[in-house]
Amino acid sequence: MTTPLVKLKLPNAETDPQLQRVDTLHQRLKLEQARAQELLARLKGEEYQASRVPAPPKAQDWVRGTKQLDMKFDQYRERAKRLEKRSGGKRTMDIGIPELKAEEREIRDLEARVSGLEGRVRGFEGLPPDKDMALMEVEEMRQELEALAKRRDAMFEGLADSDK
């Protein structure tokens, strides 16, 4: 009979220190819980409430700028997708510096051509859109020019005659 009693005492002796450790841990957890609840109560207090004062203008500008950048980013992403679709799925990032320089030359040539055409178009400003009316107005201007040239020549002859 002593053997079974000793056998029972041995496991009990091993579990007693473990139970003491668990009790100690349980007490510490209770203390931590109390501290956490106290901190939570303080944080919910008026001292830590968000102020009712509106954000400074600079912060509002930052928020507005962030929203604008987000919209621009989405627009650029959509643009890139459209360009990729238009190029037949080829990546446009494969373009190198020589290709860009060639494109730039083409653009400059086109700009020069456009400015030349704009100069020619400016010569027709003020004319009516109807071709026949425009031709009549051009003819009237030509006659007026001839009349002014004759008047100039007559005045010049008059100056030459008065010098004699």
mmCIF file of the C-alpha atoms, coordinates in Angstrom:
data_MODEL
# 
_entry.id   MODEL 
# 
loop_
_atom_site.group_PDB 
_atom_site.id 
_atom_site.type_symbol 
_atom_site.label_atom_id 
_atom_site.label_alt_id 
_atom_site.label_comp_id 
_atom_site.label_asym_id 
_atom_site.label_entity_id 
_atom_site.label_seq_id 
_atom_site.pdbx_PDB_ins_code 
_atom_site.Cartn_x 
_atom_site.Cartn_y 
_atom_site.Cartn_z 
_atom_site.occupancy 
_atom_site.B_iso_or_equiv 
_atom_site.pdbx_formal_charge 
_atom_site.auth_seq_id 
_atom_site.auth_comp_id 
_atom_site.auth_asym_id 
_atom_site.auth_atom_id 
_atom_site.pdbx_PDB_model_num 
ATOM 1   C CA . MET A 1 1   ? 0.000   0.000   0.000    1.00 0.00 ? 1   MET A CA 1 
ATOM 2   C CA . THR A 1 2   ? 2.823   2.426   0.506    1.00 0.00 ? 2   THR A CA 1 
ATOM 3   C CA . THR A 1 3   ? 3.914   2.110   -3.056   1.00 0.00 ? 3   THR A CA 1 
ATOM 4   C CA . PRO A 1 4   ? 0.673   3.407   -4.556   1.00 0.00 ? 4   PRO A CA 1 
ATOM 5   C CA . LEU A 1 5   ? 0.632   6.255   -2.049   1.00 0.00 ? 5   LEU A CA 1 
ATOM 6   C CA . VAL A 1 6   ? 4.185   7.237   -2.928   1.00 0.00 ? 6   VAL A CA 1 
ATOM 7   C CA . LYS A 1 7   ? 3.273   7.037   -6.592   1.00 0.00 ? 7   LYS A CA 1 
ATOM 8   C CA . LEU A 1 8   ? 0.385   9.456   -5.987   1.00 0.00 ? 8   LEU A CA 1 
ATOM 9   C CA . LYS A 1 9   ? 2.531   11.850  -3.943   1.00 0.00 ? 9   LYS A CA 1 
ATOM 10  C CA . LEU A 1 10  ? 5.179   12.087  -6.683   1.00 0.00 ? 10  LEU A CA 1 
ATOM 11  C CA . PRO A 1 11  ? 2.903   13.500  -9.424   1.00 0.00 ? 11  PRO A CA 1 
ATOM 12  C CA . ASN A 1 12  ? 1.280   15.789  -6.885   1.00 0.00 ? 12  ASN A CA 1 
ATOM 13  C CA . ALA A 1 13  ? 4.686   17.162  -5.919   1.00 0.00 ? 13  ALA A CA 1 
ATOM 14  C CA . GLU A 1 14  ? 5.431   17.858  -9.590   1.00 0.00 ? 14  GLU A CA 1 
ATOM 15  C CA . THR A 1 15  ? 2.134   19.629  -10.248  1.00 0.00 ? 15  THR A CA 1 
ATOM 16  C CA . ASP A 1 16  ? 2.262   21.909  -7.197   1.00 0.00 ? 16  ASP A CA 1 
ATOM 17  C CA . PRO A 1 17  ? 5.021   24.190  -8.614   1.00 0.00 ? 17  PRO A CA 1 
ATOM 18  C CA . GLN A 1 18  ? 3.251   24.251  -11.965  1.00 0.00 ? 18  GLN A CA 1 
ATOM 19  C CA . LEU A 1 19  ? -0.011  25.283  -10.292  1.00 0.00 ? 19  LEU A CA 1 
ATOM 20  C CA . GLN A 1 20  ? 1.842   28.036  -8.414   1.00 0.00 ? 20  GLN A CA 1 
ATOM 21  C CA . ARG A 1 21  ? 3.278   29.350  -11.717  1.00 0.00 ? 21  ARG A CA 1 
ATOM 22  C CA . VAL A 1 22  ? -0.173  29.305  -13.322  1.00 0.00 ? 22  VAL A CA 1 
ATOM 23  C CA . ASP A 1 23  ? -1.635  31.178  -10.335  1.00 0.00 ? 23  ASP A CA 1 
ATOM 24  C CA . THR A 1 24  ? 1.163   33.762  -10.542  1.00 0.00 ? 24  THR A CA 1 
ATOM 25  C CA . LEU A 1 25  ? 0.572   34.208  -14.273  1.00 0.00 ? 25  LEU A CA 1 
ATOM 26  C CA . HIS A 1 26  ? -3.164  34.487  -13.669  1.00 0.00 ? 26  HIS A CA 1 
ATOM 27  C CA . GLN A 1 27  ? -2.610  37.244  -11.069  1.00 0.00 ? 27  GLN A CA 1 
ATOM 28  C CA . ARG A 1 28  ? -0.300  39.146  -13.454  1.00 0.00 ? 28  ARG A CA 1 
ATOM 29  C CA . LEU A 1 29  ? -2.863  38.871  -16.259  1.00 0.00 ? 29  LEU A CA 1 
ATOM 30  C CA . LYS A 1 30  ? -5.541  40.266  -13.950  1.00 0.00 ? 30  LYS A CA 1 
ATOM 31  C CA . LEU A 1 31  ? -3.266  43.223  -13.113  1.00 0.00 ? 31  LEU A CA 1 
ATOM 32  C CA . GLU A 1 32  ? -2.531  43.842  -16.803  1.00 0.00 ? 32  GLU A CA 1 
ATOM 33  C CA . GLN A 1 33  ? -6.235  43.642  -17.608  1.00 0.00 ? 33  GLN A CA 1 
ATOM 34  C CA . ALA A 1 34  ? -7.001  46.221  -14.893  1.00 0.00 ? 34  ALA A CA 1 
ATOM 35  C CA . ARG A 1 35  ? -4.262  48.536  -16.243  1.00 0.00 ? 35  ARG A CA 1 
ATOM 36  C CA . ALA A 1 36  ? -5.542  48.138  -19.803  1.00 0.00 ? 36  ALA A CA 1 
ATOM 37  C CA . GLN A 1 37  ? -9.105  48.932  -18.741  1.00 0.00 ? 37  GLN A CA 1 
ATOM 38  C CA . GLU A 1 38  ? -7.891  51.982  -16.843  1.00 0.00 ? 38  GLU A CA 1 
ATOM 39  C CA . LEU A 1 39  ? -5.941  53.163  -19.891  1.00 0.00 ? 39  LEU A CA 1 
ATOM 40  C CA . LEU A 1 40  ? -8.955  52.570  -22.119  1.00 0.00 ? 40  LEU A CA 1 
ATOM 41  C CA . ALA A 1 41  ? -11.151 54.601  -19.776  1.00 0.00 ? 41  ALA A CA 1 
ATOM 42  C CA . ARG A 1 42  ? -8.617  57.467  -19.846  1.00 0.00 ? 42  ARG A CA 1 
ATOM 43  C CA . LEU A 1 43  ? -8.394  57.341  -23.636  1.00 0.00 ? 43  LEU A CA 1 
ATOM 44  C CA . LYS A 1 44  ? -12.170 57.488  -23.907  1.00 0.00 ? 44  LYS A CA 1 
ATOM 45  C CA . GLY A 1 45  ? -12.167 60.559  -21.670  1.00 0.00 ? 45  GLY A CA 1 
ATOM 46  C CA . GLU A 1 46  ? -12.493 64.142  -22.864  1.00 0.00 ? 46  GLU A CA 1 
ATOM 47  C CA . GLU A 1 47  ? -8.763  64.723  -22.739  1.00 0.00 ? 47  GLU A CA 1 
ATOM 48  C CA . TYR A 1 48  ? -8.142  62.406  -25.685  1.00 0.00 ? 48  TYR A CA 1 
ATOM 49  C CA . GLN A 1 49  ? -11.218 63.218  -27.777  1.00 0.00 ? 49  GLN A CA 1 
ATOM 50  C CA . ALA A 1 50  ? -10.689 64.641  -31.248  1.00 0.00 ? 50  ALA A CA 1 
ATOM 51  C CA . SER A 1 51  ? -11.013 68.381  -31.274  1.00 0.00 ? 51  SER A CA 1 
ATOM 52  C CA . ARG A 1 52  ? -13.975 69.986  -32.979  1.00 0.00 ? 52  ARG A CA 1 
ATOM 53  C CA . VAL A 1 53  ? -11.671 72.595  -34.522  1.00 0.00 ? 53  VAL A CA 1 
ATOM 54  C CA . PRO A 1 54  ? -11.433 72.185  -38.308  1.00 0.00 ? 54  PRO A CA 1 
ATOM 55  C CA . ALA A 1 55  ? -8.160  70.989  -39.733  1.00 0.00 ? 55  ALA A CA 1 
ATOM 56  C CA . PRO A 1 56  ? -5.671  73.701  -40.702  1.00 0.00 ? 56  PRO A CA 1 
ATOM 57  C CA . PRO A 1 57  ? -5.824  74.884  -44.336  1.00 0.00 ? 57  PRO A CA 1 
ATOM 58  C CA . LYS A 1 58  ? -2.509  73.253  -45.119  1.00 0.00 ? 58  LYS A CA 1 
ATOM 59  C CA . ALA A 1 59  ? -3.866  69.839  -44.139  1.00 0.00 ? 59  ALA A CA 1 
ATOM 60  C CA . GLN A 1 60  ? -6.948  70.472  -46.267  1.00 0.00 ? 60  GLN A CA 1 
ATOM 61  C CA . ASP A 1 61  ? -4.662  71.352  -49.171  1.00 0.00 ? 61  ASP A CA 1 
ATOM 62  C CA . TRP A 1 62  ? -2.760  68.113  -48.661  1.00 0.00 ? 62  TRP A CA 1 
ATOM 63  C CA . VAL A 1 63  ? -5.961  66.100  -48.687  1.00 0.00 ? 63  VAL A CA 1 
ATOM 64  C CA . ARG A 1 64  ? -7.175  67.907  -51.814  1.00 0.00 ? 64  ARG A CA 1 
ATOM 65  C CA . GLY A 1 65  ? -3.795  67.410  -53.487  1.00 0.00 ? 65  GLY A CA 1 
ATOM 66  C CA . THR A 1 66  ? -3.798  63.722  -52.610  1.00 0.00 ? 66  THR A CA 1 
ATOM 67  C CA . LYS A 1 67  ? -7.251  63.289  -54.136  1.00 0.00 ? 67  LYS A CA 1 
ATOM 68  C CA . GLN A 1 68  ? -6.169  65.116  -57.284  1.00 0.00 ? 68  GLN A CA 1 
ATOM 69  C CA . LEU A 1 69  ? -3.070  62.966  -57.581  1.00 0.00 ? 69  LEU A CA 1 
ATOM 70  C CA . ASP A 1 70  ? -5.178  59.841  -57.196  1.00 0.00 ? 70  ASP A CA 1 
ATOM 71  C CA . MET A 1 71  ? -7.452  61.012  -60.005  1.00 0.00 ? 71  MET A CA 1 
ATOM 72  C CA . LYS A 1 72  ? -4.481  61.887  -62.232  1.00 0.00 ? 72  LYS A CA 1 
ATOM 73  C CA . PHE A 1 73  ? -2.918  58.509  -61.526  1.00 0.00 ? 73  PHE A CA 1 
ATOM 74  C CA . ASP A 1 74  ? -6.113  56.759  -62.604  1.00 0.00 ? 74  ASP A CA 1 
ATOM 75  C CA . GLN A 1 75  ? -6.304  58.929  -65.739  1.00 0.00 ? 75  GLN A CA 1 
ATOM 76  C CA . TYR A 1 76  ? -2.706  58.133  -66.658  1.00 0.00 ? 76  TYR A CA 1 
ATOM 77  C CA . ARG A 1 77  ? -3.276  54.430  -66.067  1.00 0.00 ? 77  ARG A CA 1 
ATOM 78  C CA . GLU A 1 78  ? -6.322  54.523  -68.391  1.00 0.00 ? 78  GLU A CA 1 
ATOM 79  C CA . ARG A 1 79  ? -4.335  56.469  -70.976  1.00 0.00 ? 79  ARG A CA 1 
ATOM 80  C CA . ALA A 1 80  ? -1.537  53.923  -70.834  1.00 0.00 ? 80  ALA A CA 1 
ATOM 81  C CA . LYS A 1 81  ? -4.019  51.088  -71.320  1.00 0.00 ? 81  LYS A CA 1 
ATOM 82  C CA . ARG A 1 82  ? -5.545  52.829  -74.348  1.00 0.00 ? 82  ARG A CA 1 
ATOM 83  C CA . LEU A 1 83  ? -2.124  53.468  -75.849  1.00 0.00 ? 83  LEU A CA 1 
ATOM 84  C CA . GLU A 1 84  ? -1.156  49.862  -75.301  1.00 0.00 ? 84  GLU A CA 1 
ATOM 85  C CA . LYS A 1 85  ? -4.369  48.693  -77.001  1.00 0.00 ? 85  LYS A CA 1 
ATOM 86  C CA . ARG A 1 86  ? -3.808  51.115  -79.871  1.00 0.00 ? 86  ARG A CA 1 
ATOM 87  C CA . SER A 1 87  ? -0.236  49.926  -80.361  1.00 0.00 ? 87  SER A CA 1 
ATOM 88  C CA . GLY A 1 88  ? -1.434  46.355  -80.705  1.00 0.00 ? 88  GLY A CA 1 
ATOM 89  C CA . GLY A 1 89  ? -0.215  45.235  -77.310  1.00 0.00 ? 89  GLY A CA 1 
ATOM 90  C CA . LYS A 1 90  ? 3.379   46.333  -77.961  1.00 0.00 ? 90  LYS A CA 1 
ATOM 91  C CA . ARG A 1 91  ? 5.015   47.936  -75.001  1.00 0.00 ? 91  ARG A CA 1 
ATOM 92  C CA . THR A 1 92  ? 5.733   51.605  -75.612  1.00 0.00 ? 92  THR A CA 1 
ATOM 93  C CA . MET A 1 93  ? 8.598   51.439  -73.132  1.00 0.00 ? 93  MET A CA 1 
ATOM 94  C CA . ASP A 1 94  ? 10.725  49.792  -75.813  1.00 0.00 ? 94  ASP A CA 1 
ATOM 95  C CA . ILE A 1 95  ? 11.162  53.175  -77.515  1.00 0.00 ? 95  ILE A CA 1 
ATOM 96  C CA . GLY A 1 96  ? 14.707  54.430  -77.298  1.00 0.00 ? 96  GLY A CA 1 
ATOM 97  C CA . ILE A 1 97  ? 16.402  57.818  -77.554  1.00 0.00 ? 97  ILE A CA 1 
ATOM 98  C CA . PRO A 1 98  ? 16.965  57.636  -81.333  1.00 0.00 ? 98  PRO A CA 1 
ATOM 99  C CA . GLU A 1 99  ? 13.250  56.995  -81.908  1.00 0.00 ? 99  GLU A CA 1 
ATOM 100 C CA . LEU A 1 100 ? 12.365  59.891  -79.643  1.00 0.00 ? 100 LEU A CA 1 
ATOM 101 C CA . LYS A 1 101 ? 14.749  62.212  -81.505  1.00 0.00 ? 101 LYS A CA 1 
ATOM 102 C CA . ALA A 1 102 ? 13.206  61.183  -84.837  1.00 0.00 ? 102 ALA A CA 1 
ATOM 103 C CA . GLU A 1 103 ? 9.720   61.847  -83.428  1.00 0.00 ? 103 GLU A CA 1 
ATOM 104 C CA . GLU A 1 104 ? 10.885  65.228  -82.167  1.00 0.00 ? 104 GLU A CA 1 
ATOM 105 C CA . ARG A 1 105 ? 12.243  66.138  -85.629  1.00 0.00 ? 105 ARG A CA 1 
ATOM 106 C CA . GLU A 1 106 ? 8.947   65.132  -87.220  1.00 0.00 ? 106 GLU A CA 1 
ATOM 107 C CA . ILE A 1 107 ? 7.029   67.232  -84.712  1.00 0.00 ? 107 ILE A CA 1 
ATOM 108 C CA . ARG A 1 108 ? 9.239   70.263  -85.339  1.00 0.00 ? 108 ARG A CA 1 
ATOM 109 C CA . ASP A 1 109 ? 8.800   69.862  -89.117  1.00 0.00 ? 109 ASP A CA 1 
ATOM 110 C CA . LEU A 1 110 ? 5.052   69.679  -88.646  1.00 0.00 ? 110 LEU A CA 1 
ATOM 111 C CA . GLU A 1 111 ? 5.110   72.764  -86.416  1.00 0.00 ? 111 GLU A CA 1 
ATOM 112 C CA . ALA A 1 112 ? 7.040   74.707  -89.070  1.00 0.00 ? 112 ALA A CA 1 
ATOM 113 C CA . ARG A 1 113 ? 4.576   73.585  -91.737  1.00 0.00 ? 113 ARG A CA 1 
ATOM 114 C CA . VAL A 1 114 ? 1.600   74.550  -89.560  1.00 0.00 ? 114 VAL A CA 1 
ATOM 115 C CA . SER A 1 115 ? 3.024   78.002  -88.830  1.00 0.00 ? 115 SER A CA 1 
ATOM 116 C CA . GLY A 1 116 ? 3.562   78.536  -92.581  1.00 0.00 ? 116 GLY A CA 1 
ATOM 117 C CA . LEU A 1 117 ? -0.004  77.507  -93.319  1.00 0.00 ? 117 LEU A CA 1 
ATOM 118 C CA . GLU A 1 118 ? -1.287  79.751  -90.544  1.00 0.00 ? 118 GLU A CA 1 
ATOM 119 C CA . GLY A 1 119 ? 0.576   82.660  -92.158  1.00 0.00 ? 119 GLY A CA 1 
ATOM 120 C CA . ARG A 1 120 ? -1.092  81.937  -95.484  1.00 0.00 ? 120 ARG A CA 1 
ATOM 121 C CA . VAL A 1 121 ? -4.505  81.713  -93.825  1.00 0.00 ? 121 VAL A CA 1 
ATOM 122 C CA . ARG A 1 122 ? -3.974  85.076  -92.092  1.00 0.00 ? 122 ARG A CA 1 
ATOM 123 C CA . GLY A 1 123 ? -3.821  86.639  -95.556  1.00 0.00 ? 123 GLY A CA 1 
ATOM 124 C CA . PHE A 1 124 ? -7.465  85.667  -96.036  1.00 0.00 ? 124 PHE A CA 1 
ATOM 125 C CA . GLU A 1 125 ? -8.720  87.113  -92.752  1.00 0.00 ? 125 GLU A CA 1 
ATOM 126 C CA . GLY A 1 126 ? -11.601 89.523  -93.147  1.00 0.00 ? 126 GLY A CA 1 
ATOM 127 C CA . LEU A 1 127 ? -12.754 87.967  -96.397  1.00 0.00 ? 127 LEU A CA 1 
ATOM 128 C CA . PRO A 1 128 ? -16.271 86.585  -96.628  1.00 0.00 ? 128 PRO A CA 1 
ATOM 129 C CA . PRO A 1 129 ? -16.546 82.784  -96.536  1.00 0.00 ? 129 PRO A CA 1 
ATOM 130 C CA . ASP A 1 130 ? -18.272 82.690  -99.951  1.00 0.00 ? 130 ASP A CA 1 
ATOM 131 C CA . LYS A 1 131 ? -15.727 82.381  -102.782 1.00 0.00 ? 131 LYS A CA 1 
ATOM 132 C CA . ASP A 1 132 ? -17.533 84.710  -105.219 1.00 0.00 ? 132 ASP A CA 1 
ATOM 133 C CA . MET A 1 133 ? -18.004 87.379  -102.564 1.00 0.00 ? 133 MET A CA 1 
ATOM 134 C CA . ALA A 1 134 ? -14.342 87.061  -101.599 1.00 0.00 ? 134 ALA A CA 1 
ATOM 135 C CA . LEU A 1 135 ? -13.260 87.449  -105.253 1.00 0.00 ? 135 LEU A CA 1 
ATOM 136 C CA . MET A 1 136 ? -15.430 90.581  -105.572 1.00 0.00 ? 136 MET A CA 1 
ATOM 137 C CA . GLU A 1 137 ? -13.887 92.048  -102.420 1.00 0.00 ? 137 GLU A CA 1 
ATOM 138 C CA . VAL A 1 138 ? -10.375 91.246  -103.671 1.00 0.00 ? 138 VAL A CA 1 
ATOM 139 C CA . GLU A 1 139 ? -11.185 92.958  -106.978 1.00 0.00 ? 139 GLU A CA 1 
ATOM 140 C CA . GLU A 1 140 ? -12.509 96.035  -105.141 1.00 0.00 ? 140 GLU A CA 1 
ATOM 141 C CA . MET A 1 141 ? -9.315  96.159  -103.072 1.00 0.00 ? 141 MET A CA 1 
ATOM 142 C CA . ARG A 1 142 ? -7.186  95.839  -106.216 1.00 0.00 ? 142 ARG A CA 1 
ATOM 143 C CA . GLN A 1 143 ? -9.052  98.784  -107.812 1.00 0.00 ? 143 GLN A CA 1 
ATOM 144 C CA . GLU A 1 144 ? -8.635  100.811 -104.626 1.00 0.00 ? 144 GLU A CA 1 
ATOM 145 C CA . LEU A 1 145 ? -4.908  99.977  -104.651 1.00 0.00 ? 145 LEU A CA 1 
ATOM 146 C CA . GLU A 1 146 ? -4.583  101.113 -108.257 1.00 0.00 ? 146 GLU A CA 1 
ATOM 147 C CA . ALA A 1 147 ? -6.429  104.352 -107.450 1.00 0.00 ? 147 ALA A CA 1 
ATOM 148 C CA . LEU A 1 148 ? -4.122  105.005 -104.494 1.00 0.00 ? 148 LEU A CA 1 
ATOM 149 C CA . ALA A 1 149 ? -1.060  104.228 -106.646 1.00 0.00 ? 149 ALA A CA 1 
ATOM 150 C CA . LYS A 1 150 ? -2.245  106.753 -109.303 1.00 0.00 ? 150 LYS A CA 1 
ATOM 151 C CA . ARG A 1 151 ? -2.884  109.348 -106.616 1.00 0.00 ? 151 ARG A CA 1 
ATOM 152 C CA . ARG A 1 152 ? 0.596   108.750 -105.175 1.00 0.00 ? 152 ARG A CA 1 
ATOM 153 C CA . ASP A 1 153 ? 2.190   109.055 -108.620 1.00 0.00 ? 153 ASP A CA 1 
ATOM 154 C CA . ALA A 1 154 ? 0.250   112.288 -109.282 1.00 0.00 ? 154 ALA A CA 1 
ATOM 155 C CA . MET A 1 155 ? 1.377   113.731 -105.949 1.00 0.00 ? 155 MET A CA 1 
ATOM 156 C CA . PHE A 1 156 ? 4.964   112.734 -106.661 1.00 0.00 ? 156 PHE A CA 1 
ATOM 157 C CA . GLU A 1 157 ? 4.804   114.419 -110.122 1.00 0.00 ? 157 GLU A CA 1 
ATOM 158 C CA . GLY A 1 158 ? 3.289   117.494 -108.474 1.00 0.00 ? 158 GLY A CA 1 
ATOM 159 C CA . LEU A 1 159 ? 6.269   117.619 -106.073 1.00 0.00 ? 159 LEU A CA 1 
ATOM 160 C CA . ALA A 1 160 ? 8.698   117.210 -108.950 1.00 0.00 ? 160 ALA A CA 1 
ATOM 161 C CA . ASP A 1 161 ? 7.026   120.024 -110.924 1.00 0.00 ? 161 ASP A CA 1 
ATOM 162 C CA . SER A 1 162 ? 7.003   122.423 -107.959 1.00 0.00 ? 162 SER A CA 1 
ATOM 163 C CA . ASP A 1 163 ? 10.771  121.965 -107.499 1.00 0.00 ? 163 ASP A CA 1 
ATOM 164 C CA . LYS A 1 164 ? 11.465  123.328 -111.003 1.00 0.00 ? 164 LYS A CA 1 
# 
